[in-house]
Amino acid sequence: MKHIRYYISLIILATLVVACEEESNSRLVTSVTQMTFAANGGSQVFGIESNSDWKISSSADWLSVYPVAGSGSQSITVTVAIQDNKLEQEAKVVVMTADGSKVVNVSVKVEGSQVKTGRYLDLNVSQINFSGKAKALDSLEITSNISWEVLGPEWLEAWDGDRWRPLSKERGVIRGNGPLKVYLRTSADNKSESSLEDVVITREYLTGDFSRTMEVFQAGRMQVLCTPAYFLEDGFTMGWQSGCDVAKIYFTVTNDKEENASGMSNELIRNTFSVTDESFINSVTGLEPGSQFYIRAFTEDAYGNMDNNVYTTYGDLPEETPPVAGIFFGIRDENGRWTFNVGTNLLTAGFHFHATNRANSAFMYNDPILWRLAILNTNKKYWFQEGSLFISSGRVFVDNLSENTGEIHAIACALQEIGGQFRPKMFRYDRYYDADGKRLPDKPLLDRIPKAMLNDPSLRF
């Protein structure tokens, strides 16, 4: 159906009028001037008809186009990198001749899954865990069409655009109107044994008629708070917020609710638990899909003193979805072009594909971390990358890889429609070869990554 709409768009091109002809002989026409996407985003195509070179830009970070420059008549893919958009959003794609003499704006609207009427005030999170150290940073996003103020405990500070200001429970030191991201940080180390616990309240300015509450915690001196995130069917990643005196974190993840870690000797914990610290993101795989998991952790200070408390976090894994056929194989021809055969099941609405033969890329890491890196590349929940392909199944051609490096990697993030909801599923392809082209054994995958490397440009796709 998308192809039929595109062909009709090309026919319509002939009837469109070029605005602002003036003295330039350049011609620039687009097949549409407005595009509408569902709340889950996606990709659409429009056509350009021109007799000159042109370039394209977009006005939002969730909106990408491919290609971004060209000449003559060509089809353009517009991708909206949003999943489950709550409120209607608008942006535009700007098409311009290379000399700037002709400009066409294509309006892009993304429908919201929630229809907001009247006044509203919403927060993107209901809880934030801070480490026990001073200047531990996080943020909340406020979505609103009214004036508001933020109140909270004095052990938290907020950025007002010029400086950090301690929060107050009596009056709002941070005020705004409409949507805004508010940055928060802790003001000092928490030297107490217990965590600091309180709430941050965002309420309508002056009247207080509307209000939203968010719980906030700062870890105690030897405590650790674990935040599991970026779930796959059999695993996930874990972030840590530890106390100001914690040097090491020992942890284990199981599906066993009855397992009792209390009473274990320090030596047994050191020898059998995984070890990490607050600077790492860890991951776990091989759990039962749809099951409840339990994370148990102990902490140790820089002098080898271990806290006797066991810190437990639990949650639920997603239910297993029907299998996707995956990436069957890749073939490289004499011109260096790779062809990948990708298969999907009948529930797959589409997938996004990326391939590389770069060594020391994001493919060094196991599935949950690779999934997390793929999502973080776009600042949104679903993965769209300039130049990526959005198709249902078949062959994928990749010709932008460098010379043969002895390895090839590919990832496909599928979107399956189950029970009226779209659910993501990832599958990957990794191959290593010697100088004669003989396949080598797979390399072991890393199960942790420094937090500082999550935005490392060398790990981007």
Coordinates of C-alpha atoms in Angstrom, one line a residue:
M1 CA 0.0 0.0 0.0
K2 CA 2.9 2.4 0.8
H3 CA 4.3 1.8 -2.7
I4 CA 0.9 2.5 -4.3
R5 CA 0.7 5.8 -2.4
Y6 CA 4.1 6.7 -3.5
Y7 CA 3.4 6.1 -7.2
I8 CA 0.2 8.2 -6.9
S9 CA 2.4 10.9 -5.3
L10 CA 4.7 10.9 -8.3
I11 CA 1.7 11.4 -10.6
I12 CA 0.5 14.3 -8.4
L13 CA 3.9 15.9 -8.8
A14 CA 3.1 17.0 -12.3
T15 CA 0.2 19.1 -11.0
L16 CA 2.1 20.9 -8.3
V17 CA 3.0 24.6 -8.6
V18 CA 6.4 25.9 -7.7
A19 CA 6.3 28.8 -5.4
C20 CA 8.6 31.8 -5.5
E21 CA 10.0 31.4 -9.0
E22 CA 11.4 34.9 -9.1
E23 CA 14.4 35.3 -11.4
S24 CA 16.0 31.9 -10.7
N25 CA 15.6 29.0 -13.2
S26 CA 15.8 26.4 -10.5
R27 CA 12.8 24.1 -10.1
L28 CA 11.9 22.4 -6.9
V29 CA 8.6 20.6 -6.2
T30 CA 7.7 18.1 -3.5
S31 CA 4.9 15.5 -3.9
V32 CA 3.4 16.5 -0.5
T33 CA 3.5 19.5 1.8
Q34 CA 2.2 17.6 4.9
M35 CA 2.8 14.2 6.4
T36 CA 1.0 12.6 9.4
F37 CA 2.5 9.7 11.5
A38 CA 0.8 7.5 14.1
A39 CA 1.9 7.8 17.7
N40 CA 4.4 4.9 17.2
G41 CA 6.3 6.8 14.5
G42 CA 7.6 4.9 11.4
S43 CA 8.8 5.8 7.9
Q44 CA 7.1 7.4 4.9
V45 CA 8.3 8.4 1.5
F46 CA 7.7 11.6 -0.6
G47 CA 9.1 12.6 -3.9
I48 CA 11.2 15.5 -5.1
E49 CA 11.2 16.8 -8.6
S50 CA 14.0 19.3 -9.4
N51 CA 16.4 20.4 -12.1
S52 CA 19.2 21.3 -9.7
D53 CA 21.1 20.2 -6.6
W54 CA 19.2 20.3 -3.3
K55 CA 19.6 19.6 0.4
I56 CA 17.3 18.7 3.2
S57 CA 17.2 19.5 7.0
S58 CA 14.8 18.7 9.8
S59 CA 13.7 20.8 12.8
A60 CA 13.5 18.1 15.5
D61 CA 15.9 15.4 16.8
W62 CA 13.2 12.7 16.5
L63 CA 12.8 13.5 12.8
S64 CA 15.4 12.2 10.2
V65 CA 15.5 12.1 6.4
Y66 CA 17.5 10.1 3.9
P67 CA 19.1 11.1 1.7
V68 CA 20.0 14.6 3.0
A69 CA 21.3 15.9 -0.3
G70 CA 21.1 15.1 -4.0
S71 CA 20.1 16.3 -7.4
G72 CA 17.3 15.9 -9.9
S73 CA 14.2 13.9 -9.1
Q74 CA 14.4 11.4 -6.2
S75 CA 12.4 9.7 -3.4
I76 CA 13.0 10.8 0.2
T77 CA 12.4 8.6 3.3
V78 CA 11.2 10.5 6.4
T79 CA 11.6 8.6 9.7
V80 CA 9.9 9.5 13.0
A81 CA 11.9 8.0 15.9
I82 CA 9.1 8.0 18.4
Q83 CA 7.4 5.1 20.1
D84 CA 4.0 5.6 21.9
N85 CA 4.1 9.4 21.6
K86 CA 1.7 10.7 24.2
L87 CA 0.9 14.2 22.9
E88 CA 0.7 15.5 19.4
Q89 CA 3.9 16.9 18.1
E90 CA 4.8 18.9 15.0
A91 CA 8.0 19.6 13.1
K92 CA 9.0 20.3 9.5
V93 CA 11.3 19.0 6.8
V94 CA 13.0 21.9 4.9
V95 CA 13.9 21.1 1.2
M96 CA 16.1 23.8 -0.4
T97 CA 18.0 24.2 -3.6
A98 CA 21.7 24.3 -3.2
D99 CA 21.8 28.0 -4.1
G100 CA 19.0 28.8 -1.7
S101 CA 16.8 30.2 -4.3
K102 CA 13.9 27.8 -3.7
V103 CA 12.6 26.4 -0.4
V104 CA 9.7 24.0 0.3
N105 CA 8.6 23.2 3.8
V106 CA 7.0 19.8 4.5
S107 CA 5.0 19.8 7.7
V108 CA 5.3 16.6 9.8
K109 CA 2.7 15.9 12.5
V110 CA 2.9 13.0 14.9
E111 CA -0.4 12.0 16.5
G112 CA -0.6 11.5 20.2
S113 CA -1.9 8.4 21.9
Q114 CA -3.5 10.6 24.5
V115 CA -5.9 13.4 23.6
K116 CA -5.3 16.2 26.0
T117 CA -8.1 18.7 26.6
G118 CA -8.2 21.6 29.0
R119 CA -5.3 22.1 31.4
Y120 CA -2.8 19.3 32.1
L121 CA 0.4 18.7 34.0
D122 CA 2.4 15.4 33.7
L123 CA 5.8 14.1 34.7
N124 CA 7.8 11.4 32.7
V125 CA 8.9 9.6 35.9
S126 CA 7.4 8.7 39.3
Q127 CA 10.7 8.0 41.1
I128 CA 14.4 8.9 40.9
N129 CA 17.2 7.1 42.8
F130 CA 20.3 9.2 43.5
S131 CA 23.7 7.9 44.6
G132 CA 25.0 8.9 48.0
K133 CA 27.5 11.2 46.7
A134 CA 27.3 15.0 46.3
K135 CA 26.3 16.4 42.8
A136 CA 24.7 13.1 41.7
L137 CA 22.7 14.3 38.6
D138 CA 19.4 13.3 37.1
S139 CA 16.3 15.0 35.5
L140 CA 12.6 15.0 35.1
E141 CA 10.6 16.1 32.1
I142 CA 7.5 18.2 32.7
T143 CA 4.7 18.1 30.1
S144 CA 2.1 20.9 30.6
N145 CA 0.2 23.7 29.2
I146 CA 0.0 25.7 32.4
S147 CA 2.4 27.7 34.6
W148 CA 4.0 25.5 37.3
E149 CA 6.6 25.4 40.1
V150 CA 8.7 22.7 41.7
L151 CA 9.0 22.1 45.4
G152 CA 11.2 19.5 47.2
P153 CA 13.7 18.7 50.0
E154 CA 16.7 21.0 50.5
W155 CA 19.2 18.1 49.9
L156 CA 18.3 18.4 46.2
E157 CA 19.2 21.3 44.0
A158 CA 17.7 22.4 40.7
W159 CA 19.2 24.2 37.7
D160 CA 17.4 27.5 37.1
G161 CA 19.3 28.3 33.8
D162 CA 22.0 30.3 35.6
R163 CA 22.9 28.5 38.8
W164 CA 22.0 25.5 41.1
R165 CA 19.4 26.4 43.7
P166 CA 18.4 24.3 46.7
L167 CA 14.8 23.2 46.5
S168 CA 12.3 24.3 49.2
K169 CA 9.2 22.6 50.5
E170 CA 7.6 26.0 51.2
R171 CA 7.9 27.7 47.8
G172 CA 8.8 26.9 44.2
V173 CA 12.4 28.0 43.4
I174 CA 12.0 26.6 39.9
R175 CA 9.1 27.9 37.8
G176 CA 8.1 27.5 34.2
N177 CA 5.3 27.5 31.7
G178 CA 4.7 24.6 29.4
P179 CA 7.0 21.6 28.7
L180 CA 10.5 21.6 30.2
K181 CA 13.3 19.3 31.4
V182 CA 14.3 20.1 34.9
Y183 CA 17.8 19.0 36.1
L184 CA 18.2 17.9 39.7
R185 CA 21.3 17.0 41.7
T186 CA 22.2 16.1 45.3
S187 CA 23.7 18.9 47.4
A188 CA 26.1 16.8 49.6
D189 CA 27.3 13.3 50.5
N190 CA 24.7 11.3 52.6
K191 CA 26.9 10.2 55.5
S192 CA 24.0 8.5 57.4
E193 CA 23.4 4.7 57.4
S194 CA 19.9 5.1 56.0
S195 CA 18.8 6.6 52.7
L196 CA 17.2 10.0 52.4
E197 CA 13.6 9.7 51.2
D198 CA 11.2 12.4 50.2
V199 CA 9.0 13.7 47.4
V200 CA 9.4 16.4 44.7
I201 CA 6.1 18.1 43.9
T202 CA 5.3 19.9 40.7
R203 CA 2.2 22.0 41.0
E204 CA 0.3 24.7 39.3
Y205 CA 1.8 28.1 40.1
L206 CA -0.1 30.3 42.6
T207 CA -3.2 28.1 42.8
G208 CA -1.8 24.6 43.3
D209 CA -4.9 23.2 41.8
F210 CA -2.9 20.7 39.7
S211 CA 0.0 18.8 41.2
R212 CA 2.1 15.7 40.5
T213 CA 4.4 13.9 43.0
M214 CA 7.7 12.1 42.3
E215 CA 9.5 10.0 45.0
V216 CA 13.2 10.7 45.4
F217 CA 15.9 8.7 47.3
Q218 CA 19.5 9.2 48.1
A219 CA 21.5 6.1 49.0
G220 CA 22.8 5.8 52.6
R221 CA 26.6 5.6 53.3
M222 CA 26.9 1.8 52.5
Q223 CA 23.7 1.3 50.6
V224 CA 23.2 0.4 47.0
L225 CA 20.1 1.1 44.8
C226 CA 19.8 -1.0 41.6
T227 CA 17.8 0.2 38.6
P228 CA 17.1 -2.6 36.0
A229 CA 16.3 -1.2 32.5
Y230 CA 16.2 -1.9 28.8
F231 CA 14.5 -5.3 29.0
L232 CA 14.8 -8.1 26.5
E233 CA 12.9 -11.4 27.0
D234 CA 15.7 -13.2 28.8
G235 CA 17.8 -10.3 30.3
F236 CA 18.3 -6.6 30.9
T237 CA 20.8 -4.0 32.0
M238 CA 21.4 -2.7 35.5
G239 CA 22.5 0.7 36.7
W240 CA 23.7 1.4 40.2
Q241 CA 23.5 4.3 42.7
S242 CA 25.6 3.5 45.7
G243 CA 26.5 5.2 49.0
C244 CA 29.4 7.6 49.3
D245 CA 31.6 5.0 51.1
V246 CA 30.9 2.1 48.7
A247 CA 33.9 0.9 46.7
K248 CA 32.6 -2.4 45.4
I249 CA 29.2 -4.0 44.7
Y250 CA 28.8 -7.8 44.8
F251 CA 25.6 -9.0 43.1
T252 CA 23.8 -12.0 41.7
V253 CA 20.6 -12.3 39.6
T254 CA 18.3 -15.3 39.7
N255 CA 14.7 -16.4 39.2
D256 CA 14.7 -18.0 42.6
K257 CA 12.5 -16.1 45.1
E258 CA 13.4 -18.3 48.0
E259 CA 17.2 -18.0 47.6
N260 CA 18.5 -16.6 50.9
A261 CA 21.8 -14.6 50.6
S262 CA 21.7 -13.4 54.2
G263 CA 24.2 -15.2 56.5
M264 CA 26.7 -15.9 53.7
S265 CA 30.3 -15.5 54.6
N266 CA 32.2 -12.5 53.2
E267 CA 34.6 -14.9 51.5
L268 CA 31.8 -16.9 49.8
I269 CA 30.2 -13.6 48.6
R270 CA 33.5 -12.4 47.1
N271 CA 34.1 -15.8 45.4
T272 CA 30.6 -16.5 44.0
F273 CA 29.0 -13.1 43.3
S274 CA 29.8 -10.8 40.3
V275 CA 31.7 -7.6 41.3
T276 CA 31.1 -4.1 39.9
D277 CA 30.9 -0.5 41.1
E278 CA 28.7 2.5 40.4
S279 CA 30.6 3.6 37.3
F280 CA 29.5 0.5 35.3
I281 CA 26.3 -0.6 33.6
N282 CA 26.0 -4.4 34.0
S283 CA 23.8 -6.9 32.2
V284 CA 22.4 -10.4 32.6
T285 CA 21.1 -12.9 30.1
G286 CA 19.7 -16.5 30.2
L287 CA 16.8 -15.8 32.4
E288 CA 13.3 -17.3 31.9
P289 CA 11.1 -15.1 29.7
G290 CA 8.0 -13.8 31.5
S291 CA 9.4 -14.7 34.9
Q292 CA 10.1 -12.7 38.0
F293 CA 13.8 -11.9 38.7
Y294 CA 15.7 -11.1 41.9
I295 CA 18.8 -9.0 42.2
R296 CA 20.7 -9.4 45.5
A297 CA 23.7 -7.2 46.3
F298 CA 26.3 -6.6 49.0
T299 CA 28.6 -3.6 49.4
E300 CA 32.2 -3.2 50.5
D301 CA 34.2 -0.1 51.4
A302 CA 37.7 0.9 50.3
Y303 CA 39.1 -0.8 53.4
G304 CA 37.6 -4.2 52.8
N305 CA 34.7 -3.8 55.3
M306 CA 31.6 -5.4 54.0
D307 CA 28.1 -4.3 54.8
N308 CA 26.1 -7.2 56.3
N309 CA 22.8 -6.1 54.7
V310 CA 21.6 -7.7 51.5
Y311 CA 19.9 -5.3 49.1
T312 CA 17.2 -6.9 47.0
T313 CA 15.6 -5.6 43.8
Y314 CA 13.0 -7.6 41.9
G315 CA 10.9 -7.2 38.8
D316 CA 9.3 -9.0 35.8
L317 CA 10.7 -9.9 32.4
P318 CA 8.6 -9.5 29.3
E319 CA 6.6 -12.5 28.0
E320 CA 8.3 -14.4 25.2
T321 CA 7.1 -13.3 21.8
P322 CA 7.0 -15.6 18.7
P323 CA 10.4 -16.1 17.2
V324 CA 11.7 -14.0 14.3
A325 CA 13.6 -15.9 11.6
G326 CA 16.6 -13.6 11.9
I327 CA 19.5 -12.7 9.7
F328 CA 20.3 -15.7 7.7
F329 CA 23.6 -14.9 6.1
G330 CA 25.7 -12.1 4.6
I331 CA 27.5 -12.3 1.2
R332 CA 30.2 -9.9 0.1
D333 CA 30.6 -9.5 -3.7
E334 CA 33.8 -8.5 -5.6
N335 CA 32.8 -4.8 -5.4
G336 CA 32.7 -5.0 -1.6
R337 CA 28.9 -4.8 -1.4
W338 CA 27.2 -6.9 1.2
T339 CA 23.9 -8.6 0.8
F340 CA 22.0 -9.8 3.9
N341 CA 18.9 -12.1 3.8
V342 CA 16.6 -11.2 6.6
G343 CA 13.4 -13.1 7.6
T344 CA 10.5 -12.2 9.8
N345 CA 7.3 -13.8 11.0
L346 CA 3.8 -12.8 10.1
L347 CA 3.4 -10.5 13.2
T348 CA 6.4 -8.3 12.2
A349 CA 5.3 -4.8 11.1
G350 CA 8.9 -4.0 10.1
F351 CA 12.4 -3.8 11.3
H352 CA 15.4 -1.5 11.3
F353 CA 18.7 -2.8 10.1
H354 CA 22.4 -1.8 10.6
A355 CA 25.6 -3.5 9.6
T356 CA 29.3 -2.8 10.2
N357 CA 32.7 -4.5 9.8
R358 CA 34.3 -2.1 12.3
A359 CA 36.3 -3.8 15.0
N360 CA 35.7 -2.7 18.7
S361 CA 32.2 -1.5 17.9
A362 CA 29.0 -1.8 19.9
F363 CA 28.9 -5.5 18.9
M364 CA 31.6 -6.3 21.5
Y365 CA 28.7 -6.3 24.0
N366 CA 26.0 -8.8 24.8
D367 CA 22.4 -8.4 23.7
P368 CA 21.0 -6.2 26.5
I369 CA 23.8 -3.7 26.3
L370 CA 23.8 -3.7 22.4
W371 CA 20.0 -3.1 22.6
R372 CA 20.6 -0.2 25.0
L373 CA 23.3 1.4 22.8
A374 CA 21.0 1.1 19.8
I375 CA 18.2 2.9 21.6
L376 CA 20.4 5.6 23.1
N377 CA 21.7 6.5 19.6
T378 CA 18.4 8.3 18.9
N379 CA 17.4 9.8 22.2
K380 CA 14.1 8.0 21.9
K381 CA 12.7 4.5 22.7
Y382 CA 12.8 3.1 19.2
W383 CA 15.7 2.9 16.9
F384 CA 15.9 5.0 13.7
Q385 CA 19.2 5.9 12.1
E386 CA 19.9 8.0 9.0
G387 CA 20.3 5.7 6.1
S388 CA 18.7 2.7 7.9
L389 CA 16.2 0.6 6.1
F390 CA 12.5 0.0 7.1
I391 CA 11.2 -3.1 5.5
S392 CA 9.3 -6.2 6.4
S393 CA 11.5 -9.0 5.0
G394 CA 13.8 -9.9 2.2
R395 CA 17.3 -8.8 1.1
V396 CA 19.2 -5.9 2.5
F397 CA 22.1 -4.4 0.5
V398 CA 24.8 -2.6 2.4
D399 CA 27.6 -0.9 0.4
N400 CA 29.0 1.7 2.8
L401 CA 31.3 -0.8 4.7
S402 CA 35.1 -0.4 4.6
E403 CA 37.5 -3.0 3.3
N404 CA 37.3 -6.5 4.7
T405 CA 38.5 -6.4 8.3
G406 CA 38.0 -10.0 9.2
E407 CA 34.7 -9.5 10.8
I408 CA 31.1 -8.5 10.0
H409 CA 28.2 -7.6 12.3
A410 CA 24.6 -6.8 11.8
I411 CA 21.6 -6.0 13.9
A412 CA 17.9 -5.9 13.2
C413 CA 15.3 -4.4 15.6
A414 CA 12.0 -5.9 14.7
L415 CA 8.6 -4.4 15.7
Q416 CA 5.9 -7.1 16.2
E417 CA 2.2 -6.4 16.6
I418 CA 0.8 -8.6 19.4
G419 CA -2.7 -8.0 20.9
G420 CA -2.9 -4.6 19.3
Q421 CA 0.4 -3.4 20.8
F422 CA 3.8 -3.1 19.1
R423 CA 6.5 -5.0 20.9
P424 CA 10.3 -4.8 20.0
K425 CA 12.5 -7.8 19.4
M426 CA 16.2 -7.8 18.5
F427 CA 18.3 -10.2 16.6
R428 CA 22.0 -10.0 15.6
Y429 CA 24.6 -11.5 13.3
D430 CA 28.3 -11.8 14.1
R431 CA 31.0 -13.5 12.0
Y432 CA 34.8 -13.6 12.2
Y433 CA 37.2 -14.8 9.4
D434 CA 40.9 -15.4 9.0
A435 CA 43.0 -14.0 6.1
D436 CA 41.9 -16.9 3.9
G437 CA 38.2 -16.3 4.5
K438 CA 37.8 -19.3 6.9
R439 CA 35.3 -18.7 9.6
L440 CA 36.7 -18.3 13.1
P441 CA 35.0 -19.0 16.5
D442 CA 32.8 -16.2 17.9
K443 CA 34.5 -13.9 20.4
P444 CA 33.1 -13.8 24.0
L445 CA 30.7 -10.8 24.5
L446 CA 31.2 -8.3 27.3
D447 CA 28.5 -8.1 29.9
R448 CA 29.3 -4.6 31.4
I449 CA 30.1 -1.2 30.0
P450 CA 31.4 2.0 31.8
K451 CA 28.6 4.5 32.1
A452 CA 30.9 7.1 30.5
M453 CA 31.0 5.1 27.3
L454 CA 27.3 5.0 26.7
N455 CA 27.6 8.1 24.5
D456 CA 31.0 7.3 23.1
P457 CA 31.0 8.2 19.3
S458 CA 33.0 5.1 18.5
L459 CA 30.1 2.9 19.7
R460 CA 27.5 4.6 17.5
F461 CA 26.0 2.8 14.5

